[in-house]
């Protein structure tokens, strides 16, 4: 019995996400996508309109997964410093099964300057992440967990920029000690 198409598509999107995350959009060939997904070239193009279409679906999948985890953490009951520490340590000690860096950050660098559609996807995702974190900082400020003079949106942007920088450092080969020192410095700034 053949697998349902939605299952095949979801599996292919996940595999393509990891391929793009590892090598980037330009360096990931159609053959690389065939190997990663286990699909033939014609199956890829029958399921997805183009390499770019598959990339957009993979990027959306990545963003949706990460945003859900971030929202669950930030809307939870932990103190704000524990929430931020957790977010920072996702970058310091990522899942060893994951490629280095971050597909969002990699795409901001590689594609956003010349691909308006991807740039818009990334802008919307960044806005969503900023709002999730801003809301958590606002709640923390109202609870007296942070200085009332600190701007929750500025803090959200600071954490996002720090995590992005950590992801770039990791992609460049920085070791855990270097990443941890940056994360600890960021926590001290809150």
PDB file of C-alpha atoms in Angstrom:
ATOM      1  CA  UNK A   1       0.000   0.000   0.000  1.00  0.00           C
ATOM      2  CA  UNK A   2       1.417   3.404  -0.966  1.00  0.00           C
ATOM      3  CA  UNK A   3       2.047   6.027   1.675  1.00  0.00           C
ATOM      4  CA  UNK A   4      -0.354   8.955   1.722  1.00  0.00           C
ATOM      5  CA  UNK A   5       0.941  11.934  -0.255  1.00  0.00           C
ATOM      6  CA  UNK A   6       0.736  14.284   2.776  1.00  0.00           C
ATOM      7  CA  UNK A   7       3.016  11.949   4.724  1.00  0.00           C
ATOM      8  CA  UNK A   8       5.495  11.816   1.852  1.00  0.00           C
ATOM      9  CA  UNK A   9       5.378  15.586   1.481  1.00  0.00           C
ATOM     10  CA  UNK A  10       5.918  16.204   5.204  1.00  0.00           C
ATOM     11  CA  UNK A  11       8.825  13.748   5.295  1.00  0.00           C
ATOM     12  CA  UNK A  12      10.353  15.336   2.197  1.00  0.00           C
ATOM     13  CA  UNK A  13       9.995  18.845   3.639  1.00  0.00           C
ATOM     14  CA  UNK A  14      11.724  17.760   6.862  1.00  0.00           C
ATOM     15  CA  UNK A  15      14.572  16.111   4.945  1.00  0.00           C
ATOM     16  CA  UNK A  16      14.924  19.089   2.602  1.00  0.00           C
ATOM     17  CA  UNK A  17      14.944  21.441   5.600  1.00  0.00           C
ATOM     18  CA  UNK A  18      17.963  19.616   6.986  1.00  0.00           C
ATOM     19  CA  UNK A  19      19.718  19.657   3.606  1.00  0.00           C
ATOM     20  CA  UNK A  20      19.177  23.405   3.170  1.00  0.00           C
ATOM     21  CA  UNK A  21      20.151  24.015   6.799  1.00  0.00           C
ATOM     22  CA  UNK A  22      23.401  22.111   6.312  1.00  0.00           C
ATOM     23  CA  UNK A  23      24.552  23.531   2.976  1.00  0.00           C
ATOM     24  CA  UNK A  24      22.437  26.606   2.284  1.00  0.00           C
ATOM     25  CA  UNK A  25      20.019  27.237  -0.550  1.00  0.00           C
ATOM     26  CA  UNK A  26      22.459  27.810  -3.402  1.00  0.00           C
ATOM     27  CA  UNK A  27      24.801  24.951  -2.506  1.00  0.00           C
ATOM     28  CA  UNK A  28      21.965  22.421  -2.197  1.00  0.00           C
ATOM     29  CA  UNK A  29      21.461  20.868  -5.614  1.00  0.00           C
ATOM     30  CA  UNK A  30      18.413  19.018  -6.861  1.00  0.00           C
ATOM     31  CA  UNK A  31      20.503  15.843  -6.626  1.00  0.00           C
ATOM     32  CA  UNK A  32      21.246  16.651  -2.963  1.00  0.00           C
ATOM     33  CA  UNK A  33      17.506  17.005  -2.393  1.00  0.00           C
ATOM     34  CA  UNK A  34      16.875  13.666  -4.117  1.00  0.00           C
ATOM     35  CA  UNK A  35      19.407  11.970  -1.835  1.00  0.00           C
ATOM     36  CA  UNK A  36      18.077  13.716   1.290  1.00  0.00           C
ATOM     37  CA  UNK A  37      14.409  13.021   0.606  1.00  0.00           C
ATOM     38  CA  UNK A  38      14.749   9.642  -1.075  1.00  0.00           C
ATOM     39  CA  UNK A  39      12.581  10.956  -3.910  1.00  0.00           C
ATOM     40  CA  UNK A  40      13.461  10.997  -7.568  1.00  0.00           C
ATOM     41  CA  UNK A  41      13.849  14.247  -9.454  1.00  0.00           C
ATOM     42  CA  UNK A  42      10.429  13.879 -11.119  1.00  0.00           C
ATOM     43  CA  UNK A  43       8.755  13.150  -7.771  1.00  0.00           C
ATOM     44  CA  UNK A  44      10.285  16.279  -6.275  1.00  0.00           C
ATOM     45  CA  UNK A  45       9.054  18.417  -9.146  1.00  0.00           C
ATOM     46  CA  UNK A  46       5.644  16.712  -9.173  1.00  0.00           C
ATOM     47  CA  UNK A  47       5.232  17.393  -5.450  1.00  0.00           C
ATOM     48  CA  UNK A  48       6.854  20.835  -5.327  1.00  0.00           C
ATOM     49  CA  UNK A  49       6.720  23.455  -8.059  1.00  0.00           C
ATOM     50  CA  UNK A  50      10.447  24.189  -7.829  1.00  0.00           C
ATOM     51  CA  UNK A  51      13.516  24.038  -5.633  1.00  0.00           C
ATOM     52  CA  UNK A  52      12.499  27.469  -4.344  1.00  0.00           C
ATOM     53  CA  UNK A  53       8.999  26.239  -3.497  1.00  0.00           C
ATOM     54  CA  UNK A  54      10.481  23.320  -1.568  1.00  0.00           C
ATOM     55  CA  UNK A  55      12.860  25.711   0.203  1.00  0.00           C
ATOM     56  CA  UNK A  56       9.982  27.996   1.227  1.00  0.00           C
ATOM     57  CA  UNK A  57       8.073  25.027   2.636  1.00  0.00           C
ATOM     58  CA  UNK A  58      11.195  23.816   4.464  1.00  0.00           C
ATOM     59  CA  UNK A  59      11.871  27.276   5.893  1.00  0.00           C
ATOM     60  CA  UNK A  60       8.226  27.648   6.993  1.00  0.00           C
ATOM     61  CA  UNK A  61       8.402  24.196   8.631  1.00  0.00           C
ATOM     62  CA  UNK A  62      11.591  25.192  10.480  1.00  0.00           C
ATOM     63  CA  UNK A  63      10.112  28.505  11.639  1.00  0.00           C
ATOM     64  CA  UNK A  64       6.821  26.962  12.760  1.00  0.00           C
ATOM     65  CA  UNK A  65       8.596  24.272  14.803  1.00  0.00           C
ATOM     66  CA  UNK A  66      10.990  26.702  16.481  1.00  0.00           C
ATOM     67  CA  UNK A  67       8.329  29.342  17.110  1.00  0.00           C
ATOM     68  CA  UNK A  68       6.060  26.796  18.810  1.00  0.00           C
ATOM     69  CA  UNK A  69       8.845  25.724  21.163  1.00  0.00           C
ATOM     70  CA  UNK A  70       9.779  29.358  21.880  1.00  0.00           C
ATOM     71  CA  UNK A  71       6.159  30.303  22.600  1.00  0.00           C
ATOM     72  CA  UNK A  72       5.673  27.347  24.933  1.00  0.00           C
ATOM     73  CA  UNK A  73       8.755  28.379  26.901  1.00  0.00           C
ATOM     74  CA  UNK A  74       8.094  32.116  26.958  1.00  0.00           C
ATOM     75  CA  UNK A  75       4.417  31.798  27.921  1.00  0.00           C
ATOM     76  CA  UNK A  76       5.310  29.322  30.686  1.00  0.00           C
ATOM     77  CA  UNK A  77       5.762  30.008  34.383  1.00  0.00           C
ATOM     78  CA  UNK A  78       9.559  30.069  34.722  1.00  0.00           C
ATOM     79  CA  UNK A  79      11.255  33.294  35.803  1.00  0.00           C
ATOM     80  CA  UNK A  80      12.388  35.399  32.846  1.00  0.00           C
ATOM     81  CA  UNK A  81      16.095  34.793  33.437  1.00  0.00           C
ATOM     82  CA  UNK A  82      15.516  31.030  33.268  1.00  0.00           C
ATOM     83  CA  UNK A  83      13.541  31.464  30.057  1.00  0.00           C
ATOM     84  CA  UNK A  84      16.292  33.554  28.488  1.00  0.00           C
ATOM     85  CA  UNK A  85      18.981  31.194  29.758  1.00  0.00           C
ATOM     86  CA  UNK A  86      17.133  28.303  28.093  1.00  0.00           C
ATOM     87  CA  UNK A  87      16.911  30.186  24.775  1.00  0.00           C
ATOM     88  CA  UNK A  88      20.599  31.098  24.887  1.00  0.00           C
ATOM     89  CA  UNK A  89      21.625  27.549  25.740  1.00  0.00           C
ATOM     90  CA  UNK A  90      19.685  26.226  22.763  1.00  0.00           C
ATOM     91  CA  UNK A  91      22.408  27.997  20.786  1.00  0.00           C
ATOM     92  CA  UNK A  92      25.283  27.051  23.113  1.00  0.00           C
ATOM     93  CA  UNK A  93      24.365  23.361  23.329  1.00  0.00           C
ATOM     94  CA  UNK A  94      22.179  22.580  20.312  1.00  0.00           C
ATOM     95  CA  UNK A  95      20.794  19.156  19.595  1.00  0.00           C
ATOM     96  CA  UNK A  96      23.799  17.176  18.299  1.00  0.00           C
ATOM     97  CA  UNK A  97      21.579  15.793  15.512  1.00  0.00           C
ATOM     98  CA  UNK A  98      20.999  19.301  14.133  1.00  0.00           C
ATOM     99  CA  UNK A  99      23.273  21.012  11.609  1.00  0.00           C
ATOM    100  CA  UNK A 100      25.363  23.908  12.914  1.00  0.00           C
ATOM    101  CA  UNK A 101      23.805  27.338  12.990  1.00  0.00           C
ATOM    102  CA  UNK A 102      20.218  28.264  12.263  1.00  0.00           C
ATOM    103  CA  UNK A 103      18.242  28.016   9.034  1.00  0.00           C
ATOM    104  CA  UNK A 104      16.597  31.395   9.702  1.00  0.00           C
ATOM    105  CA  UNK A 105      19.895  33.186  10.336  1.00  0.00           C
ATOM    106  CA  UNK A 106      21.570  31.426   7.407  1.00  0.00           C
ATOM    107  CA  UNK A 107      18.676  32.454   5.141  1.00  0.00           C
ATOM    108  CA  UNK A 108      18.781  36.061   6.363  1.00  0.00           C
ATOM    109  CA  UNK A 109      22.407  36.221   5.310  1.00  0.00           C
ATOM    110  CA  UNK A 110      22.231  34.186   2.101  1.00  0.00           C
ATOM    111  CA  UNK A 111      18.834  34.990   0.585  1.00  0.00           C
ATOM    112  CA  UNK A 112      17.057  37.924   2.230  1.00  0.00           C
ATOM    113  CA  UNK A 113      19.167  40.632   0.544  1.00  0.00           C
ATOM    114  CA  UNK A 114      18.137  39.425  -2.937  1.00  0.00           C
ATOM    115  CA  UNK A 115      14.951  37.396  -2.508  1.00  0.00           C
ATOM    116  CA  UNK A 116      11.995  39.602  -1.512  1.00  0.00           C
ATOM    117  CA  UNK A 117       9.660  36.661  -0.868  1.00  0.00           C
ATOM    118  CA  UNK A 118      12.072  34.966   1.540  1.00  0.00           C
ATOM    119  CA  UNK A 119      12.916  38.352   3.102  1.00  0.00           C
ATOM    120  CA  UNK A 120       9.208  38.904   3.815  1.00  0.00           C
ATOM    121  CA  UNK A 121       8.840  35.405   5.308  1.00  0.00           C
ATOM    122  CA  UNK A 122      11.811  36.094   7.573  1.00  0.00           C
ATOM    123  CA  UNK A 123      10.548  39.565   8.546  1.00  0.00           C
ATOM    124  CA  UNK A 124       7.174  38.140   9.578  1.00  0.00           C
ATOM    125  CA  UNK A 125       8.848  35.361  11.533  1.00  0.00           C
ATOM    126  CA  UNK A 126      11.165  37.815  13.283  1.00  0.00           C
ATOM    127  CA  UNK A 127       8.180  39.979  14.200  1.00  0.00           C
ATOM    128  CA  UNK A 128       6.454  36.930  15.642  1.00  0.00           C
ATOM    129  CA  UNK A 129       9.510  35.968  17.705  1.00  0.00           C
ATOM    130  CA  UNK A 130       9.978  39.555  18.889  1.00  0.00           C
ATOM    131  CA  UNK A 131       6.348  39.671  19.996  1.00  0.00           C
ATOM    132  CA  UNK A 132       6.603  36.353  21.849  1.00  0.00           C
ATOM    133  CA  UNK A 133       9.692  37.551  23.703  1.00  0.00           C
ATOM    134  CA  UNK A 134       8.426  41.125  24.179  1.00  0.00           C
ATOM    135  CA  UNK A 135       5.297  39.787  25.824  1.00  0.00           C
ATOM    136  CA  UNK A 136       7.372  37.618  28.180  1.00  0.00           C
ATOM    137  CA  UNK A 137       9.582  40.586  29.106  1.00  0.00           C
ATOM    138  CA  UNK A 138       6.491  42.764  29.629  1.00  0.00           C
ATOM    139  CA  UNK A 139       5.043  40.155  31.980  1.00  0.00           C
ATOM    140  CA  UNK A 140       8.389  39.851  33.782  1.00  0.00           C
ATOM    141  CA  UNK A 141       8.592  43.621  34.168  1.00  0.00           C
ATOM    142  CA  UNK A 142       5.076  43.739  35.664  1.00  0.00           C
ATOM    143  CA  UNK A 143       6.154  41.014  38.132  1.00  0.00           C
ATOM    144  CA  UNK A 144       9.238  42.952  39.158  1.00  0.00           C
ATOM    145  CA  UNK A 145      11.661  40.426  37.623  1.00  0.00           C
ATOM    146  CA  UNK A 146      13.441  43.069  35.542  1.00  0.00           C
ATOM    147  CA  UNK A 147      14.139  46.773  35.894  1.00  0.00           C
ATOM    148  CA  UNK A 148      10.947  48.706  35.083  1.00  0.00           C
ATOM    149  CA  UNK A 149      13.003  51.152  33.010  1.00  0.00           C
ATOM    150  CA  UNK A 150      14.051  48.432  30.556  1.00  0.00           C
ATOM    151  CA  UNK A 151      12.159  48.300  27.275  1.00  0.00           C
ATOM    152  CA  UNK A 152      10.665  44.822  26.675  1.00  0.00           C
ATOM    153  CA  UNK A 153      10.948  45.121  22.870  1.00  0.00           C
ATOM    154  CA  UNK A 154      14.581  46.216  23.097  1.00  0.00           C
ATOM    155  CA  UNK A 155      15.292  43.252  25.375  1.00  0.00           C
ATOM    156  CA  UNK A 156      13.574  40.895  22.920  1.00  0.00           C
ATOM    157  CA  UNK A 157      15.684  42.271  20.080  1.00  0.00           C
ATOM    158  CA  UNK A 158      18.832  41.989  22.208  1.00  0.00           C
ATOM    159  CA  UNK A 159      18.174  38.312  22.969  1.00  0.00           C
ATOM    160  CA  UNK A 160      17.347  37.611  19.316  1.00  0.00           C
ATOM    161  CA  UNK A 161      20.548  39.340  18.152  1.00  0.00           C
ATOM    162  CA  UNK A 162      22.600  37.464  20.725  1.00  0.00           C
ATOM    163  CA  UNK A 163      21.146  34.092  19.730  1.00  0.00           C
ATOM    164  CA  UNK A 164      21.680  34.928  16.046  1.00  0.00           C
ATOM    165  CA  UNK A 165      25.290  35.836  16.776  1.00  0.00           C
ATOM    166  CA  UNK A 166      25.782  32.611  18.719  1.00  0.00           C
ATOM    167  CA  UNK A 167      24.386  30.632  15.780  1.00  0.00           C
ATOM    168  CA  UNK A 168      26.784  32.361  13.382  1.00  0.00           C
ATOM    169  CA  UNK A 169      29.682  31.711  15.764  1.00  0.00           C
ATOM    170  CA  UNK A 170      28.696  28.027  16.005  1.00  0.00           C
ATOM    171  CA  UNK A 171      28.465  27.743  12.226  1.00  0.00           C
ATOM    172  CA  UNK A 172      31.953  29.240  12.063  1.00  0.00           C
ATOM    173  CA  UNK A 173      33.301  26.579  14.424  1.00  0.00           C
ATOM    174  CA  UNK A 174      33.292  28.345  17.811  1.00  0.00           C
ATOM    175  CA  UNK A 175      33.560  25.933  20.702  1.00  0.00           C
ATOM    176  CA  UNK A 176      31.156  25.549  23.605  1.00  0.00           C
ATOM    177  CA  UNK A 177      33.344  27.614  25.951  1.00  0.00           C
ATOM    178  CA  UNK A 178      33.302  30.624  23.622  1.00  0.00           C
ATOM    179  CA  UNK A 179      29.568  30.329  23.051  1.00  0.00           C
ATOM    180  CA  UNK A 180      28.912  29.937  26.771  1.00  0.00           C
ATOM    181  CA  UNK A 181      30.916  33.042  27.629  1.00  0.00           C
ATOM    182  CA  UNK A 182      28.799  35.138  25.251  1.00  0.00           C
ATOM    183  CA  UNK A 183      25.572  33.656  26.636  1.00  0.00           C
ATOM    184  CA  UNK A 184      26.608  34.310  30.244  1.00  0.00           C
ATOM    185  CA  UNK A 185      27.523  37.913  29.379  1.00  0.00           C
ATOM    186  CA  UNK A 186      24.105  38.382  27.773  1.00  0.00           C
ATOM    187  CA  UNK A 187      22.356  36.995  30.860  1.00  0.00           C
ATOM    188  CA  UNK A 188      24.297  39.416  33.061  1.00  0.00           C
ATOM    189  CA  UNK A 189      22.987  42.302  30.939  1.00  0.00           C
ATOM    190  CA  UNK A 190      19.336  41.572  31.781  1.00  0.00           C
TER     191      UNK A 190
END
